[in-house]
Short mmCIF file of C-alpha atoms and ligand atoms in Angstrom, two decimals:
data_model
loop_
_atom_site.label_atom_id
_atom_site.label_comp_id
_atom_site.label_asym_id
_atom_site.label_seq_id
_atom_site.Cartn_x
_atom_site.Cartn_y
_atom_site.Cartn_z
CA MET B 382 15.68 4.84 -6.60
CA ASN B 383 15.70 1.82 -4.16
CA GLN B 384 14.30 -1.27 -4.63
CA TYR B 385 11.09 -3.47 -3.68
CA ILE B 386 11.64 -5.06 -1.63
CA PHE B 387 9.26 -7.75 -2.96
CA ASP B 388 11.27 -7.57 -6.53
CA ASN B 389 12.98 -10.97 -7.48
CA LYS B 390 10.69 -12.96 -5.74
CA SER B 391 7.54 -15.71 -7.86
CA GLU B 392 5.62 -14.30 -10.68
CA GLU B 393 2.36 -16.68 -9.07
CA ARG B 394 3.45 -15.34 -5.40
CA GLU B 395 3.54 -12.30 -5.30
CA PHE B 396 -0.04 -12.29 -7.45
CA GLN B 397 -1.91 -14.56 -4.88
CA ARG B 398 -0.16 -12.26 -2.56
CA LEU B 399 -1.04 -8.66 -3.68
CA GLN B 400 -4.92 -10.56 -3.78
CA LEU B 401 -4.42 -10.44 -0.17
CA VAL B 402 -3.56 -7.50 0.09
CA GLU B 403 -6.51 -6.57 -2.22
CA ALA B 404 -9.19 -8.45 0.34
CA ALA B 405 -7.51 -7.40 2.91
CA ASN B 406 -7.78 -3.56 1.91
CA ASP B 407 -10.61 -3.02 -0.44
CA PRO B 408 -13.30 -1.90 2.32
CA THR B 409 -11.85 1.28 2.61
CA ILE B 410 -13.14 1.49 -1.71
CA ARG B 411 -15.83 3.31 1.01
CA LEU B 412 -13.78 6.37 1.31
CA LEU B 413 -13.17 6.57 -2.10
CA GLU B 414 -17.45 6.77 -2.67
CA GLU B 415 -16.96 9.64 -0.41
CA THR B 416 -14.85 12.22 -2.67
CA GLY B 417 -18.35 12.44 -5.25
CA ILE B 418 -16.90 9.93 -8.05
CA GLN B 419 -18.63 10.84 -11.17
CA PRO B 420 -18.08 8.76 -14.89
CA GLY B 421 -16.81 10.78 -16.51
CA TRP B 422 -13.99 11.87 -14.13
CA HIS B 423 -10.22 11.19 -15.11
CA CYS B 424 -8.48 9.42 -12.00
CA LEU B 425 -4.54 7.64 -11.42
CA GLU B 426 -4.05 4.74 -8.89
CA LEU B 427 -0.59 5.02 -8.04
CA GLY B 428 1.54 1.29 -7.72
CA ALA B 429 -1.78 -0.03 -9.48
CA GLY B 430 -0.08 -4.48 -7.77
CA ALA B 431 -3.06 -7.07 -8.68
CA GLY B 432 -5.86 -3.67 -9.99
CA SER B 433 -8.98 -4.16 -7.97
CA MET B 434 -8.92 -0.52 -6.98
CA LEU B 435 -7.59 0.98 -10.52
CA ARG B 436 -11.07 -1.55 -11.90
CA TRP B 437 -12.87 -0.29 -9.63
CA LEU B 438 -12.47 3.62 -10.88
CA GLY B 439 -12.22 2.24 -15.03
CA ASN B 440 -16.20 1.17 -13.81
CA ARG B 441 -17.02 4.20 -11.48
CA VAL B 442 -15.92 6.26 -14.01
CA GLY B 443 -17.19 5.02 -16.88
CA PRO B 444 -16.70 5.31 -21.17
CA THR B 445 -15.77 8.72 -20.86
CA GLY B 446 -13.86 8.80 -18.06
CA LEU B 447 -10.00 7.93 -17.76
CA ALA B 448 -9.11 5.56 -15.38
CA VAL B 449 -5.24 5.96 -15.65
CA GLY B 450 -2.88 2.62 -13.80
CA ILE B 451 0.56 3.68 -13.02
CA ASP B 452 3.28 0.67 -11.56
CA LYS B 453 6.81 -0.47 -11.39
CA LYS B 454 5.67 -3.97 -12.85
CA THR B 455 2.29 -4.08 -14.49
CA THR B 456 2.14 -8.60 -15.65
CA TYR B 457 -0.69 -8.23 -12.13
CA LEU B 458 -2.85 -5.82 -14.86
CA HIS B 459 -2.83 -7.10 -18.23
CA ASN B 460 -6.53 -7.91 -18.38
CA ASP B 461 -7.74 -5.16 -17.35
CA ASP B 462 -6.02 -2.63 -20.24
CA SER B 463 -9.04 -1.02 -21.95
CA PRO B 464 -11.14 2.37 -22.07
CA PRO B 465 -11.70 3.33 -19.66
CA VAL B 466 -8.41 2.13 -18.42
CA GLN B 467 -5.01 2.87 -18.79
CA ILE B 468 -1.95 1.31 -18.28
CA TYR B 469 1.91 2.24 -17.69
CA GLN B 470 5.13 -0.03 -16.99
CA GLY B 471 7.26 2.47 -14.88
CA SER B 472 8.33 3.71 -11.57
CA PHE B 473 6.45 6.53 -11.55
CA LEU B 474 8.49 9.38 -11.36
CA ASP B 475 10.47 8.43 -14.58
CA VAL B 476 6.45 8.06 -16.37
CA PRO B 477 5.88 10.99 -18.85
CA LEU B 478 2.15 12.63 -17.72
CA GLU B 479 0.30 14.86 -19.51
CA GLN B 480 -3.79 14.72 -18.29
CA SER B 481 -4.65 16.35 -15.14
CA PHE B 482 -6.35 14.37 -12.59
CA ASP B 483 -10.15 14.56 -10.68
CA LEU B 484 -9.01 11.56 -8.01
CA LEU B 485 -5.28 9.57 -6.67
CA HIS B 486 -5.54 6.96 -5.32
CA SER B 487 -2.43 5.69 -3.76
CA ARG B 488 -2.31 2.92 -1.05
CA TYR B 489 1.28 0.69 -0.06
CA VAL B 490 3.41 2.70 -2.18
CA PHE B 491 5.23 5.60 -0.07
CA ILE B 492 6.97 3.42 2.75
CA HIS B 493 8.54 0.91 -0.65
CA ASN B 494 10.34 3.86 -1.73
CA GLN B 495 13.17 6.67 -0.15
CA GLU B 496 11.36 8.81 -2.88
CA GLU B 497 8.86 9.37 -1.54
CA ARG B 498 8.84 13.08 -0.99
CA ALA B 499 9.52 13.85 -4.50
CA ILE B 500 6.00 11.06 -6.09
CA LEU B 501 4.05 13.38 -3.58
CA ARG B 502 5.22 16.26 -5.18
CA LYS B 503 4.33 14.92 -8.42
CA LEU B 504 1.26 13.95 -7.72
CA CYS B 505 0.18 17.10 -6.38
CA SER B 506 1.44 18.91 -9.92
CA LEU B 507 -1.29 16.73 -11.71
CA LEU B 508 -4.52 16.94 -9.43
CA LYS B 509 -7.17 19.57 -10.94
CA PRO B 510 -7.82 22.77 -8.48
CA GLY B 511 -10.19 21.57 -6.01
CA GLY B 512 -9.57 17.57 -6.77
CA TRP B 513 -8.99 14.38 -4.78
CA ALA B 514 -6.82 11.92 -3.21
CA ILE B 515 -7.05 9.11 -0.97
CA PHE B 516 -3.96 7.76 0.49
CA GLU B 517 -3.33 5.31 2.45
CA GLU B 518 -0.12 3.90 4.23
CA PRO B 519 1.25 1.36 6.71
CA ASP B 520 2.30 1.67 9.92
CA PHE B 521 4.39 -1.67 11.64
CA THR B 522 5.74 -0.56 14.70
CA SER B 523 1.95 -0.39 15.85
CA ALA B 524 2.44 -4.58 15.68
CA THR B 525 5.16 -4.66 18.27
CA LEU B 526 3.08 -2.15 20.91
CA PRO B 527 1.23 -5.60 22.18
CA ASP B 528 5.23 -7.21 23.62
CA GLN B 529 6.32 -3.87 24.70
CA GLY B 530 9.12 -5.67 27.72
CA GLN B 531 8.79 -10.00 26.46
CA GLU B 532 10.08 -11.94 24.40
CA THR B 533 8.10 -13.53 22.47
CA PRO B 534 8.10 -14.90 18.42
CA GLN B 535 5.72 -12.62 17.17
CA GLY B 536 6.95 -10.08 19.03
CA ARG B 537 10.03 -10.49 17.63
CA VAL B 538 9.54 -11.45 13.99
CA ASN B 539 7.57 -7.67 14.14
CA ARG B 540 10.62 -5.95 15.34
CA ALA B 541 12.80 -7.20 12.68
CA ILE B 542 9.96 -6.02 9.80
CA CYS B 543 10.38 -3.02 11.63
CA GLN B 544 14.35 -2.78 10.78
CA MET B 545 14.11 -4.66 7.24
CA PHE B 546 12.18 -1.64 6.55
CA ILE B 547 14.90 0.54 8.46
CA ASN B 548 18.20 -1.33 7.01
CA VAL B 549 17.19 -0.17 3.46
CA GLY B 550 16.26 3.04 3.84
CA LEU B 551 13.26 3.27 4.57
CA ASP B 552 10.64 4.36 7.25
CA PRO B 553 8.52 1.19 9.00
CA ALA B 554 6.23 4.06 10.56
CA TYR B 555 6.05 5.63 7.06
CA ALA B 556 2.10 5.54 8.44
CA LEU B 557 2.30 8.00 11.22
CA ARG B 558 3.76 11.20 9.47
CA LEU B 559 1.29 10.64 6.63
CA PRO B 560 -0.54 13.67 7.41
CA HIS B 561 1.78 16.26 8.04
CA LYS B 562 4.17 14.95 4.56
CA LEU B 563 0.68 15.61 2.90
CA GLN B 564 0.11 18.94 4.22
CA GLU B 565 4.23 19.96 3.85
CA SER B 566 3.13 19.09 -0.27
CA GLY B 567 0.16 21.90 -0.79
CA PHE B 568 -2.92 19.21 0.08
CA HIS B 569 -5.95 20.13 1.99
CA ILE B 570 -6.41 17.70 4.80
CA VAL B 571 -10.58 16.70 4.66
CA SER B 572 -10.13 13.84 7.81
CA ALA B 573 -7.90 11.36 8.57
CA GLN B 574 -8.56 7.79 9.72
CA SER B 575 -6.10 4.64 11.40
CA LEU B 576 -7.20 1.06 11.10
CA MET B 577 -5.42 -1.72 13.55
CA HIS B 578 -5.84 -4.82 11.90
CA LEU B 579 -6.19 -6.88 14.74
CA CYS B 580 -7.40 -9.43 13.31
CA PRO B 581 -8.41 -13.53 13.66
CA GLY B 582 -5.59 -16.65 12.14
CA ASN B 583 -6.32 -17.24 8.41
CA SER B 584 -8.39 -13.20 7.58
CA PRO B 585 -7.17 -11.84 4.45
CA MET B 586 -4.84 -9.86 6.51
CA ALA B 587 -3.06 -12.31 8.48
CA LYS B 588 -2.97 -14.60 4.94
CA VAL B 589 -1.18 -11.68 3.39
CA MET B 590 1.25 -11.10 6.21
CA GLY B 591 2.34 -15.22 7.36
CA GLU B 592 3.41 -15.29 3.55
CA SER B 593 5.14 -11.88 2.94
CA ALA B 594 6.50 -13.43 6.32
CA LEU B 595 7.51 -16.89 4.00
CA VAL B 596 8.72 -15.33 0.75
CA LEU B 597 10.81 -12.22 3.20
CA GLU B 598 11.98 -15.66 5.93
CA GLN B 599 15.42 -13.93 4.61
CA GLU B 600 15.20 -10.97 4.92
CA TYR B 601 13.56 -10.67 8.34
CA CYS B 602 16.00 -13.51 9.69
CA LYS B 603 19.52 -11.30 7.50
CA THR B 604 17.50 -8.46 10.30
CA GLY B 605 19.61 -10.71 13.80
CA LEU B 606 16.30 -10.39 15.20
CA CYS B 607 14.03 -13.18 14.71
CA SER B 608 15.30 -17.07 13.30
CA PRO B 609 13.64 -19.34 11.55
CA GLU B 610 12.09 -21.53 13.86
CA ASP B 611 9.91 -17.69 15.32
CA ILE B 612 9.03 -16.85 11.44
CA GLN B 613 7.20 -20.72 10.99
CA LEU B 614 5.16 -19.81 14.18
CA TYR B 615 4.29 -16.51 12.85
CA VAL B 616 3.02 -18.31 9.83
CA ARG B 617 1.04 -21.34 11.90
CA LEU B 618 -0.13 -19.08 14.32
CA SER B 619 -0.99 -16.76 10.92
CA GLN B 620 -3.20 -19.57 9.65
CA ASP B 621 -5.24 -20.54 12.19
CA SER B 622 -8.29 -19.10 13.13
CA THR B 623 -8.44 -19.66 17.14
CA HIS B 624 -5.15 -17.47 17.72
CA TRP B 625 -5.84 -13.07 17.78
CA ALA B 626 -2.78 -11.24 16.31
CA LEU B 627 -2.65 -7.15 16.25
CA TYR B 628 -0.77 -7.24 11.72
CA HIS B 629 0.15 -3.74 12.27
CA SER B 630 -2.64 -0.78 11.71
CA THR B 631 -3.07 2.05 8.04
CA THR B 632 -4.17 5.08 7.68
CA SER B 633 -5.98 6.48 5.36
CA VAL B 634 -5.95 10.11 4.21
CA ILE B 635 -8.68 12.23 2.27
CA VAL B 636 -7.01 15.57 0.82
CA ARG B 637 -8.75 18.16 -1.75
CA LYS B 638 -5.92 20.41 -3.90
CA PRO B 639 -6.85 23.08 -2.87
CA PRO B 640 -8.74 25.50 -5.29
CA LEU B 641 -7.58 28.06 -7.30
C1 SAM M 1553 2.28 -2.94 -1.68
S1 SAM M 1553 2.02 -3.37 -3.40
C2 SAM M 1553 -0.07 -2.51 -2.88
C3 SAM M 1553 -0.68 -2.82 -4.29
C4 SAM M 1553 -2.11 -1.84 -4.28
N1 SAM M 1553 -1.57 -0.48 -4.46
C5 SAM M 1553 -3.22 -2.72 -3.66
O1 SAM M 1553 -2.72 -1.91 -2.33
O2 SAM M 1553 -3.65 -3.44 -4.32
C6 SAM M 1553 2.90 -2.10 -4.15
C7 SAM M 1553 2.60 -2.28 -5.09
O3 SAM M 1553 3.84 0.00 -5.82
C8 SAM M 1553 5.21 -0.24 -6.76
N2 SAM M 1553 5.23 0.83 -6.89
C9 SAM M 1553 6.13 0.42 -5.45
N3 SAM M 1553 6.46 1.74 -5.94
C10 SAM M 1553 6.69 1.77 -7.45
C11 SAM M 1553 6.55 3.58 -7.53
N4 SAM M 1553 7.63 4.71 -7.34
N5 SAM M 1553 5.70 3.52 -8.96
C12 SAM M 1553 5.60 2.75 -9.21
N6 SAM M 1553 4.42 0.91 -9.10
C13 SAM M 1553 5.70 0.96 -7.34
C14 SAM M 1553 4.39 -2.19 -6.69
O4 SAM M 1553 5.25 -2.59 -8.01
C15 SAM M 1553 3.72 -2.37 -6.15
O5 SAM M 1553 2.30 -3.33 -7.54
#
């Protein structure tokens, strides 16, 4: 099992970063609505982070339902652990689960896991026949597209982000492979969409990418593809509301497990 790239960073900063991830991405909650989620459903949020999606699931399924949140680190979820929400700390493959679920959701988790195929297989086995799942993953190579053929500080940082993932055996373009991997794991694809995060500085997405660059500066620079000065400029532009940049894209796939 590989280490999560934000492990060993300041907990307070990671909590704030995770809340920015939520602010930037929670609009896709509308995709969960498409499943027809009902009171009484049993749901699983894998990689619950700072908990916004888990809380949303708990509110929607109500007291007769169940919303299970799993994360390697549940420090940021400690106030959320009351029925119908249950929280498990641990790496997903090591967490024993007896229940089966009507709905699974996971966002920005597979990109961080070398064992993503085993995780997909386990998730599929936990889903009830006919049950729903939504997977949302980023493609960081999209951010390198506008800089093809030119040398810019932001382009260098974007290439360093991709290389950092490759150096630890992860795929920066995981999202591009996601629909095929889901099919291979036995899911039936209902829909797939990709959203390009072309955003102004100071927006939640720009802020989360700027904050990630500050926290991971050493890891980015270790790739040899960008310098601390490039990162300073990248961070400054991420705070400038007149500057627009393509930060990455996110692919969201809605799937169902075939009925028996
Ligand atoms: C980038 S954060 C995203 C958090 C949340 N899903 C969101 O989008 O707001 C990834 C989260 O997944 C968790 N995670 C990554 N791999 C995991 C695994 N194998 N088992 C459990 N949690 C995992 C990390 O600890 C982290 O909290």
